[in-house]
Amino acid sequence: MRNPWPITKEETESNVFERVAEYRPPFSWRTRLFGRPLSSADAPHQTIGKTIGLAVFASDALSSTAYATEEILLVLAAVGAAAFVYAFPIAIAIVALLTILTLSYEQTIHAYPGGGGAYIVARDNLGELPAQTAGAALLTDYILTVSVSVASGVAQLTSAYPSLFPYRVILSVVLVLLIMVINLRGVKESGVTFSIPTYFFLGMMFLTVGIGFYRYMTGSLGAVVNPPPLRAPEMASVSLFLILHAFSNGTTAVTGTEAISNGITAFKEPKSHNAGITLIWMSAILGTLFLGITYLAVKMGTIPSEAETVISQLARTVFQGQGPLYLAAISATTLILVMAANTAFADFPRLSALHAGDGFLPRQLTYRGSRLVYSRGIIALALIASALIVLFQASVTALIPLYAIGVFLSFTLSQAGMACRWWKAGHLAPGVEVQEPGSVLRHEPRWALKMGINGFGSICAAIVMVVFAATKFRDGAWIVVLLVPAMVVVFFAIHHHYRDLAAHLSLEDFGPPQRMSRHRVIMPISGVHRGTVAALRYARSLSDDITVVYVSMDPAEAERVRNKWEWWGEGVRLIVLHSPYRLFLEPLVGYIEEIAAQRQPNETITIVVPQFVPRRRWHNLMHTQAAMWLRMALLFKRGVVVTNVPYQLE
């Protein structure tokens, strides 16, 4: 048979060998569900263009047009329907904020072509604490994006089919798990899958708004027929606090603006150019639809209600009933709201991998699965979002107060970081380059203009964040206000652990490895059988100093073991530990600790544990798993090595 690992001439002169494992995972149920495994060399081919990128990274922002208007009207309804006239001016102010954020993030995309968004910008320009704060805020926002988007999509569905309302929680969780599975198939494949509902939604919304404006201009657009009942007014007049409250609710329309800056690496070359163009497309479409829907909703007299959404009332009135076009509009809205969660599934795993790579989250989150996606981050996001949906019973109104604080906190820190960057760039001499962890800093002639744009964006985002926190604090925003600092504390605790571990594992000033002066082997047994004999042969290959230990709970059984050992033990000493209280692990560990206490500095004690392996895994349930428990009990004993010797049953 040919040797699959032939030794080359160069390797005979070295102690270090390099090989590429030509192993291809076999076809299995995982291959059928997630697709064939991709090699690391396939990574450049998994990038996406602007058209698919709009569907992957902009679905969250675009989908917010389905509920942002309703959230504004919901607050204004506290005074009565007469206050709805303020909805469109509030929408204009929100679109102005969107424009500022778009200009700011367009600069971020070109300054940081490696992606990472607010986290990388804050880390490079503001320091570690602001970076972790931005990261915690964004991770929280992505989790809530999934919960709010899916719950809102199911709300659209139950508006058209009220009989499904009692099953909204189950439907929401099933949809989250479905999106998880699609994303586990890879960025490119999931992008193609999600582009269809995204462009279907855009087509239906532009058709709905277009026909609505045509009928409004021709005078054939009437008021909503049989609108849901308006709740009794709670306030006598419109106040500044109410306007600010409505504005903060409506700013959910701009959440998701940062998503493209976090996922630049997913785009084809030139990455920054394609990502920047996609961001501008997204903002233009979002602003147009949001203003159009808000204007028509006010003119038609729509009423915000959990029984029927504003989009449902709008489509029902524009298309004059619940015909095919109405059902298509509701279906498209439901799909885009559910698919909007895909933006979070695209960005949450990337951001958590950046955190993990810097040592602020478990390292497992940096692992790329068989389809070159951060599969563990995707699964974690799905589980946490599903738990939130169950906890808040898939209520969009209950989830919204938690939603926007995190994203506007990240907006604030990101734009402040960019302003600091332009300040540094403006004071560099022409031709001088400074290599930073996330980018290269060069002299910028227009640094004052760019710093002004980002600084103004940071101030606007900070104002919105404070307004949102103040107006929504009692409704649930206090949870996020407390959660983000708690997450930052956990991040630094994880980072401290990794730094402490690295210091203990460092070879600096460690010196040459010391040779063992003595190797003592202890082999616990539960009886004398083939597995025991196989383990004894292995133990003898390690050392001649071997002690076999048997814990006795029955004198008669101990005598039988002693007699069999005389025949099979090959002269190795056997110690019988009598256990009158019928304990196995405690007497054995106590004996090993007693021996370990007498250990010399260069002496190693190896515990060789015989372990038979049944033919079927479920057979393990019928055995005590003493080897596993012993290994766990001795794991933290210094100078003690535990080795299992498996004996496979044929």
XYZ file of C-alpha atoms in Angstrom:
650
model
C 0.000 0.000 0.000
C 1.296 3.487 -0.919
C 2.376 5.631 2.013
C -0.024 8.642 2.104
C 2.545 10.695 4.038
C 5.907 10.246 2.208
C 8.845 11.989 3.905
C 10.641 14.508 1.706
C 14.381 15.146 1.755
C 13.867 18.542 3.392
C 11.890 16.981 6.231
C 14.604 14.470 7.043
C 16.761 17.453 7.967
C 14.140 19.047 10.242
C 12.027 18.195 13.287
C 9.039 20.170 11.966
C 6.758 18.656 9.319
C 3.890 20.334 7.432
C 1.066 18.478 5.744
C -2.299 19.387 4.223
C -4.899 16.927 5.471
C -6.712 15.664 2.387
C -9.782 14.801 4.425
C -13.223 15.536 3.023
C -16.127 15.183 5.485
C -18.416 12.311 4.460
C -21.932 12.833 3.120
C -24.390 12.857 6.020
C -27.649 14.404 7.229
C -25.685 17.586 7.997
C -24.550 17.770 4.356
C -28.139 17.338 3.215
C -29.382 20.066 5.580
C -26.566 22.656 5.386
C -24.872 21.857 2.064
C -21.502 20.380 1.187
C -18.573 21.507 3.368
C -16.481 24.343 1.938
C -12.707 24.484 2.007
C -10.955 27.559 3.414
C -9.768 28.220 -0.146
C -13.426 28.782 -1.133
C -13.740 31.858 1.132
C -13.039 34.463 -1.621
C -15.828 32.931 -3.712
C -18.399 33.363 -0.920
C -18.485 37.171 -1.218
C -21.566 39.017 -2.491
C -22.289 41.974 -4.780
C -24.346 45.127 -4.179
C -27.681 43.605 -5.216
C -27.411 40.634 -2.852
C -25.716 42.847 -0.239
C -28.773 45.101 -0.113
C -30.932 42.076 0.700
C -28.532 40.677 3.314
C -27.502 43.831 5.204
C -30.347 46.269 4.515
C -33.389 44.084 5.176
C -33.428 45.181 8.836
C -33.473 48.902 8.002
C -35.929 48.517 5.106
C -38.305 46.377 7.128
C -38.608 49.071 9.807
C -40.852 51.015 7.412
C -43.492 48.408 8.226
C -43.773 49.413 11.893
C -41.972 52.761 12.447
C -45.016 54.831 11.390
C -47.253 52.757 13.629
C -44.952 53.323 16.614
C -45.181 57.116 16.087
C -48.983 57.035 15.847
C -49.205 54.772 18.887
C -47.657 57.481 21.086
C -49.626 60.346 19.536
C -52.864 58.409 20.095
C -52.562 59.270 23.803
C -53.988 62.701 22.905
C -56.372 61.499 20.210
C -56.568 61.299 16.426
C -56.125 65.075 16.132
C -52.462 64.687 17.189
C -51.723 62.491 14.159
C -50.929 65.644 12.139
C -47.571 65.729 13.940
C -46.589 62.323 12.550
C -45.321 63.556 9.168
C -43.130 66.387 10.580
C -41.680 63.854 13.020
C -40.989 61.513 10.080
C -39.161 64.338 8.264
C -36.959 64.905 11.338
C -36.167 61.172 11.459
C -35.215 61.130 7.759
C -32.913 64.103 8.420
C -31.269 62.039 11.184
C -30.994 59.138 8.730
C -29.194 61.395 6.238
C -26.666 62.482 8.864
C -26.007 58.882 9.937
C -25.648 57.764 6.308
C -23.005 60.402 5.591
C -21.194 59.459 8.795
C -21.187 55.713 8.148
C -20.190 56.192 4.514
C -16.999 57.762 5.839
C -16.564 54.888 8.300
C -16.822 52.316 5.497
C -13.970 53.903 3.533
C -11.834 54.535 6.613
C -12.206 50.962 7.916
C -12.402 48.609 4.915
C -11.875 45.614 7.193
C -15.333 46.086 8.735
C -16.219 45.920 12.395
C -18.187 49.166 12.512
C -18.611 50.872 15.864
C -16.565 48.272 17.751
C -13.387 48.686 15.684
C -13.749 52.479 15.401
C -14.185 52.886 19.168
C -11.350 50.465 19.915
C -8.852 52.268 17.693
C -9.797 55.833 18.638
C -11.485 55.898 22.048
C -10.017 52.968 23.971
C -11.011 49.559 25.249
C -13.889 50.552 27.563
C -15.838 52.521 24.897
C -15.156 49.697 22.415
C -16.624 47.057 24.713
C -19.565 49.347 25.478
C -20.235 49.781 21.752
C -19.887 46.038 21.213
C -22.279 45.192 24.053
C -24.806 47.713 22.739
C -24.606 46.311 19.199
C -24.838 42.676 20.284
C -27.916 43.565 22.346
C -29.389 45.398 19.370
C -28.866 42.434 17.040
C -30.609 40.089 19.458
C -33.552 42.477 19.737
C -33.589 42.939 15.942
C -34.326 39.256 15.514
C -37.002 39.260 18.221
C -38.742 42.474 17.065
C -38.565 41.693 13.342
C -39.947 38.184 13.609
C -42.629 39.188 16.134
C -43.651 42.089 13.858
C -43.800 39.775 10.845
C -46.036 37.353 12.693
C -48.209 40.342 13.749
C -48.742 41.158 10.044
C -49.735 37.551 9.457
C -52.214 37.491 12.346
C -53.729 40.772 11.028
C -54.707 38.967 7.841
C -55.559 35.690 9.614
C -56.789 36.483 13.161
C -57.278 32.784 13.955
C -53.456 32.434 14.132
C -53.119 35.012 16.942
C -53.033 32.415 19.788
C -50.114 30.662 18.034
C -47.967 33.775 17.490
C -45.223 32.689 19.937
C -44.826 29.229 18.400
C -44.841 30.671 14.869
C -42.190 33.234 15.838
C -39.820 30.655 17.358
C -40.212 28.325 14.356
C -39.371 31.185 11.979
C -36.254 32.110 13.991
C -35.035 28.510 13.803
C -35.746 28.420 10.056
C -33.653 31.565 9.489
C -30.887 30.022 11.610
C -30.772 26.916 9.409
C -30.689 29.000 6.205
C -27.821 31.128 7.564
C -25.864 28.039 8.569
C -25.772 27.192 4.851
C -23.427 30.146 4.189
C -23.489 33.881 3.426
C -23.758 33.580 -0.351
C -26.494 30.962 -0.368
C -28.544 32.666 2.357
C -28.146 35.996 0.539
C -29.619 34.592 -2.672
C -32.463 33.017 -0.664
C -33.306 36.241 1.167
C -32.983 38.545 -1.855
C -36.256 37.238 -3.327
C -38.556 38.321 -0.430
C -36.614 41.585 -0.008
C -37.152 42.727 -3.592
C -40.723 41.366 -3.557
C -41.389 43.611 -0.532
C -39.802 46.655 -2.177
C -41.885 46.098 -5.303
C -45.135 45.748 -3.349
C -44.428 48.744 -1.090
C -43.572 51.047 -3.990
C -46.702 49.784 -5.772
C -48.848 50.410 -2.673
C -47.425 53.879 -2.011
C -47.510 54.767 -5.736
C -51.141 53.768 -6.195
C -52.003 55.423 -2.887
C -50.519 58.762 -3.989
C -52.183 58.479 -7.396
C -55.589 57.933 -5.781
C -54.917 60.728 -3.286
C -53.992 63.178 -6.051
C -57.087 62.201 -8.078
C -59.349 62.405 -5.029
C -60.377 58.729 -5.102
C -58.542 57.730 -1.906
C -61.021 57.496 0.933
C -60.583 56.939 4.660
C -59.946 53.530 6.205
C -63.116 51.448 6.297
C -63.903 49.907 9.702
C -60.642 50.903 11.396
C -59.767 49.369 14.773
C -61.149 51.297 17.766
C -58.994 54.186 19.030
C -58.156 53.938 22.708
C -59.482 56.645 25.000
C -57.204 59.740 25.157
C -54.912 59.820 28.179
C -53.693 63.430 27.806
C -55.515 66.710 27.204
C -53.007 68.314 24.844
C -49.798 67.698 22.910
C -46.668 68.326 24.982
C -42.975 68.499 24.126
C -42.457 65.259 26.039
C -45.101 63.538 23.875
C -43.449 64.776 20.665
C -40.043 63.568 21.871
C -41.606 60.257 22.891
C -43.127 59.808 19.413
C -39.829 60.810 17.797
C -37.884 58.251 19.845
C -40.387 55.548 18.900
C -40.063 56.453 15.231
C -36.266 56.308 15.278
C -36.617 52.540 15.043
C -36.724 53.379 11.310
C -32.976 54.125 11.299
C -31.884 51.031 13.238
C -29.846 48.805 10.954
C -28.036 51.734 9.304
C -24.739 50.498 10.783
C -25.132 46.919 9.521
C -23.300 47.447 6.228
C -20.267 48.989 7.964
C -20.006 45.859 10.115
C -20.092 43.477 7.160
C -17.788 45.112 4.593
C -15.684 41.949 4.278
C -18.683 40.071 2.860
C -18.705 42.259 -0.298
C -16.821 41.652 -3.529
C -13.834 43.823 -4.438
C -13.632 46.784 -4.258
C -15.252 46.093 -0.905
C -15.490 49.648 0.482
C -16.866 51.056 -2.790
C -19.553 48.368 -3.073
C -20.506 48.659 0.597
C -20.727 52.474 0.368
C -22.978 52.348 -2.719
C -25.218 49.782 -1.022
C -25.521 52.037 2.050
C -26.642 54.981 -0.107
C -29.187 52.798 -1.948
C -30.564 51.559 1.354
C -30.946 55.031 2.877
C -32.635 56.467 -0.233
C -35.172 53.617 -0.390
C -35.771 53.694 3.372
C -36.357 57.463 3.509
C -38.700 57.442 0.494
C -40.896 54.601 1.751
C -40.998 55.855 5.343
C -42.151 59.347 4.330
C -44.663 57.977 1.821
C -46.226 55.481 4.229
C -46.434 58.052 7.051
C -48.043 60.700 4.819
C -50.682 58.326 3.450
C -51.387 56.777 6.863
C -52.214 60.206 8.302
C -54.358 61.263 5.320
C -56.327 57.987 5.372
C -56.985 58.067 9.113
C -55.282 54.790 10.054
C -55.468 53.798 13.733
C -52.534 52.101 15.504
C -53.678 48.799 16.987
C -52.374 45.329 17.810
C -55.531 43.911 16.208
C -54.630 45.259 12.726
C -51.369 46.896 11.705
C -51.111 50.266 9.952
C -49.653 48.554 6.857
C -52.684 46.264 6.705
C -55.085 49.220 6.918
C -53.066 51.119 4.306
C -53.020 48.220 1.823
C -56.703 47.411 2.460
C -57.686 51.011 1.675
C -55.372 51.544 -1.310
C -56.355 48.259 -2.985
C -60.047 48.661 -1.988
C -60.496 45.456 -0.057
C -58.659 42.269 0.838
C -58.075 41.078 -2.697
C -54.959 39.508 -4.284
C -52.907 42.722 -4.169
C -53.721 43.225 -0.480
C -52.718 39.654 0.327
C -49.525 40.091 -1.728
C -48.658 43.278 0.206
C -49.278 41.610 3.580
C -47.334 38.507 2.521
C -44.420 40.652 1.338
C -44.428 42.633 4.594
C -44.527 39.479 6.673
C -41.638 38.020 4.701
C -39.434 41.132 4.902
C -40.047 41.503 8.637
C -39.037 37.908 9.199
C -36.132 38.181 6.762
C -34.986 41.408 8.464
C -33.662 39.168 11.180
C -31.148 38.013 8.575
C -29.237 41.296 8.975
C -28.634 40.389 12.609
C -27.699 36.828 11.640
C -25.159 38.271 9.188
C -23.596 40.756 11.650
C -23.962 39.269 15.147
C -21.643 36.288 14.445
C -19.019 38.572 12.837
C -19.057 41.027 15.735
C -18.983 38.297 18.378
C -16.035 36.718 16.519
C -14.182 40.058 16.684
C -14.857 40.250 20.423
C -13.726 36.664 20.871
C -10.604 37.249 18.794
C -9.689 40.128 21.119
C -10.313 37.882 24.123
C -13.546 39.464 25.400
C -15.870 36.561 24.528
C -15.271 32.786 24.517
C -12.796 31.765 21.799
C -15.272 29.231 20.422
C -17.123 32.089 18.699
C -14.173 32.589 16.312
C -14.737 29.114 14.852
C -15.960 28.965 11.247
C -18.221 26.035 10.482
C -18.297 23.773 7.458
C -19.937 26.504 5.343
C -17.405 29.218 6.303
C -19.827 31.034 8.627
C -19.459 31.602 12.368
C -21.919 28.831 13.129
C -21.712 29.005 16.929
C -22.542 32.704 16.898
C -25.531 32.015 14.634
C -26.857 29.310 16.953
C -26.321 31.465 20.067
C -28.242 34.358 18.477
C -31.168 32.112 17.542
C -31.453 30.648 21.048
C -31.274 33.999 22.875
C -33.746 35.692 20.490
C -36.186 32.772 20.819
C -36.007 33.040 24.611
C -36.878 36.764 24.397
C -39.839 36.051 22.103
C -41.213 33.519 24.580
C -40.562 35.838 27.547
C -42.380 38.812 25.949
C -45.049 36.653 24.245
C -44.056 37.920 20.768
C -45.443 41.406 21.545
C -43.865 44.094 19.355
C -45.090 46.850 21.690
C -43.400 45.167 24.671
C -40.128 44.572 22.801
C -39.771 48.001 21.125
C -38.780 49.883 24.342
C -35.711 47.643 24.598
C -34.790 48.090 20.977
C -33.181 51.377 19.992
C -31.075 52.392 23.013
C -28.272 49.960 22.152
C -28.052 50.951 18.516
C -27.995 54.708 19.256
C -25.334 54.174 21.902
C -23.206 52.440 19.269
C -24.002 55.268 16.787
C -22.766 57.812 19.342
C -19.507 56.019 20.092
C -18.814 55.190 16.445
C -19.236 58.768 15.264
C -17.259 60.148 18.217
C -14.470 57.724 17.357
C -14.474 58.838 13.718
C -14.308 62.493 14.793
C -11.219 61.658 16.886
C -9.729 59.829 13.909
C -10.101 62.862 11.604
C -8.554 65.063 14.279
C -5.493 62.781 14.355
C -5.399 62.570 10.542
C -5.505 66.361 10.233
C -2.405 66.737 12.391
C -0.309 64.196 10.478
C 2.292 65.493 8.049
C 1.527 64.782 4.365
C 2.971 61.431 3.262
C 3.144 60.050 6.807
C 1.249 56.812 7.503
C 0.404 55.331 10.903
C -0.581 51.647 11.048
C -3.488 51.118 13.445
C -5.010 47.705 14.352
C -8.059 48.238 12.136
C -6.805 50.593 9.403
C -4.019 52.833 8.114
C -4.136 56.472 9.233
C -2.995 59.036 6.646
C -3.023 62.802 6.406
C -6.490 64.083 5.453
C -6.695 67.589 3.901
C -10.464 67.874 4.537
C -10.215 66.631 8.106
C -12.165 69.547 9.575
C -15.204 68.925 7.341
C -15.199 65.189 8.002
C -14.703 65.708 11.733
C -17.644 68.114 11.712
C -19.916 65.593 9.968
C -19.040 62.775 12.345
C -19.087 65.023 15.407
C -22.551 66.348 14.522
C -23.739 62.778 13.897
C -22.445 61.745 17.313
C -24.258 64.619 19.041
C -27.540 63.822 17.245
C -27.297 60.125 18.100
C -26.518 60.935 21.740
C -29.561 63.225 21.992
C -31.833 60.552 20.515
C -30.380 57.944 22.901
C -31.020 60.132 25.951
C -34.553 60.983 24.764
C -35.311 57.324 24.114
C -33.958 56.236 27.505
C -35.922 58.939 29.327
C -39.233 58.412 27.523
C -39.087 54.611 27.511
C -37.382 54.016 30.855
C -40.468 52.807 32.711
C -41.713 50.841 29.696
C -38.686 48.540 29.765
C -35.714 50.596 28.580
C -34.264 50.292 32.100
C -33.458 46.661 31.257
C -31.034 47.693 28.498
C -29.645 50.561 30.603
C -28.610 47.996 33.227
C -27.808 45.144 30.818
C -25.150 46.909 28.713
C -22.878 47.807 31.696
C -23.348 44.282 33.075
C -22.245 42.820 29.730
C -19.169 45.071 29.707
C -18.221 43.786 33.175
C -18.555 40.203 31.917
C -16.444 41.020 28.832
C -13.597 42.341 30.968
C -13.854 39.344 33.313
C -13.436 37.022 30.313
C -10.522 39.131 29.055
C -8.838 38.987 32.473
C -9.157 35.185 32.419
C -7.507 34.916 28.992
C -4.676 37.277 29.958
C -4.081 35.383 33.195
C -4.076 32.081 31.287
C -1.608 33.412 28.709
C 0.719 34.601 31.478
C 0.662 31.176 33.132
C 1.292 29.377 29.820
C 4.059 31.707 28.645
C 7.476 30.119 28.019
C 9.286 33.373 28.757
C 11.786 32.816 31.625
C 10.470 29.257 31.877
C 13.814 27.516 31.308
C 14.447 24.102 29.740
C 11.949 21.305 30.530
C 12.948 19.162 33.524
C 13.260 15.420 33.175
C 11.266 13.151 35.493
C 13.281 11.522 38.265
C 10.540 8.974 38.931
C 7.354 7.838 37.212
C 4.848 6.130 39.481
C 1.736 4.441 38.031
C -1.478 3.762 39.955
C -4.107 1.644 38.238
C -7.563 1.418 39.858
C -9.623 -1.633 38.871
C -13.213 -2.726 39.395
C -12.415 -6.365 38.661
C -10.041 -8.591 36.725
C -11.043 -8.926 33.062
C -9.676 -8.378 29.556
C -9.850 -4.598 29.873
C -7.812 -4.791 33.084
C -5.122 -6.918 31.446
C -4.911 -4.545 28.432
C -4.525 -1.565 30.773
C -1.839 -3.394 32.760
C 0.198 -3.978 29.593
C 0.021 -0.270 28.832
C 0.988 0.647 32.406
C 4.060 -1.603 32.225
C 5.189 0.255 29.103
C 5.255 3.465 31.165
C 7.026 2.332 34.337
C 8.044 -0.610 36.485
C 6.675 1.147 39.585
C 3.018 0.099 39.340
C 0.414 -0.177 42.067
C -3.002 -1.658 41.335
C -5.824 -0.503 43.645
C -9.139 -2.262 44.226
C -11.889 -0.668 46.351
C -13.703 -3.432 48.242
C -17.308 -3.209 49.384
C -17.810 -6.981 49.733
C -15.126 -9.176 51.415
C -16.115 -12.236 49.368
C -15.786 -10.347 46.087
C -12.454 -8.910 47.235
C -11.156 -12.439 47.844
C -12.174 -13.490 44.314
C -10.379 -10.461 42.840
C -7.266 -11.252 44.900
C -7.217 -14.857 43.644
C -7.646 -13.864 39.992
C -4.936 -11.224 40.336
C -2.486 -13.827 41.573
C -2.933 -15.539 38.198
C -3.212 -12.509 35.835
C -1.362 -9.757 37.674
C 2.146 -10.650 36.423
C 3.601 -10.001 39.858
C 2.360 -6.387 40.130
C 1.349 -5.442 43.663
C -2.348 -5.138 44.486
C -3.705 -2.946 47.275
C -7.249 -3.581 48.504
C -8.985 -0.552 50.041
C -11.904 -1.657 52.210
C -14.891 0.735 52.037
C -17.353 -0.029 54.870
C -19.623 2.835 53.757
C -19.853 1.411 50.213
C -18.171 4.407 48.581
C -15.953 3.925 45.532
C -14.618 7.308 44.444
C -13.846 8.889 47.827
C -11.523 6.146 49.206
C -9.694 5.922 45.869
C -9.182 9.704 45.594
C -8.085 9.808 49.231
C -5.437 7.142 48.589
C -4.161 8.978 45.477
C -3.991 12.272 47.404
C -2.009 10.547 50.140
C 0.516 9.282 47.579
C 0.596 12.671 45.805
C 1.420 14.422 49.090
C 4.660 12.412 49.252
C 5.553 13.215 45.624
C 9.103 14.406 44.884
C 9.557 17.661 42.866
C 10.395 15.852 39.584
C 8.102 12.891 40.150
C 4.962 12.265 38.105
C 2.037 10.086 39.110
C 0.020 8.612 36.281
C -3.407 7.134 36.957
C -4.081 4.482 34.317
C -7.831 3.844 34.193
C -9.143 0.758 32.348
C -12.337 1.589 30.473
C -14.371 -0.760 28.326
C -16.254 0.801 25.408
C -19.636 -0.788 24.508
C -20.542 -1.393 20.895
C -23.509 1.016 21.067
C -23.480 4.415 22.712
C -26.752 3.940 24.565
C -25.209 0.964 26.377
C -23.183 3.507 28.380
C -26.366 4.436 30.217
C -26.291 1.029 31.889
C -22.819 1.505 33.411
C -21.530 3.683 36.239
C -18.986 5.648 34.150
C -16.512 5.413 37.040
C -13.609 6.293 34.738
C -15.218 9.601 33.773
C -15.982 10.570 37.388
C -12.459 9.662 38.492
C -10.941 11.783 35.717
C -13.082 14.758 36.759
C -12.162 14.328 40.438
C -8.412 14.283 39.688
C -8.376 16.993 37.023
C -7.212 19.724 39.420
C -4.596 17.640 41.282
C -1.112 18.982 40.584
C 1.442 16.406 39.422
C -1.233 13.780 38.661
C -1.855 12.611 35.081
C -4.974 10.598 34.257
C -4.858 8.266 31.251
C -7.823 6.210 30.057
C -7.087 2.903 28.342
C -10.174 2.018 26.298
C -11.018 -1.590 25.563
C -13.469 -1.776 22.661
C -15.973 -4.603 22.887
C -16.230 -6.469 19.588
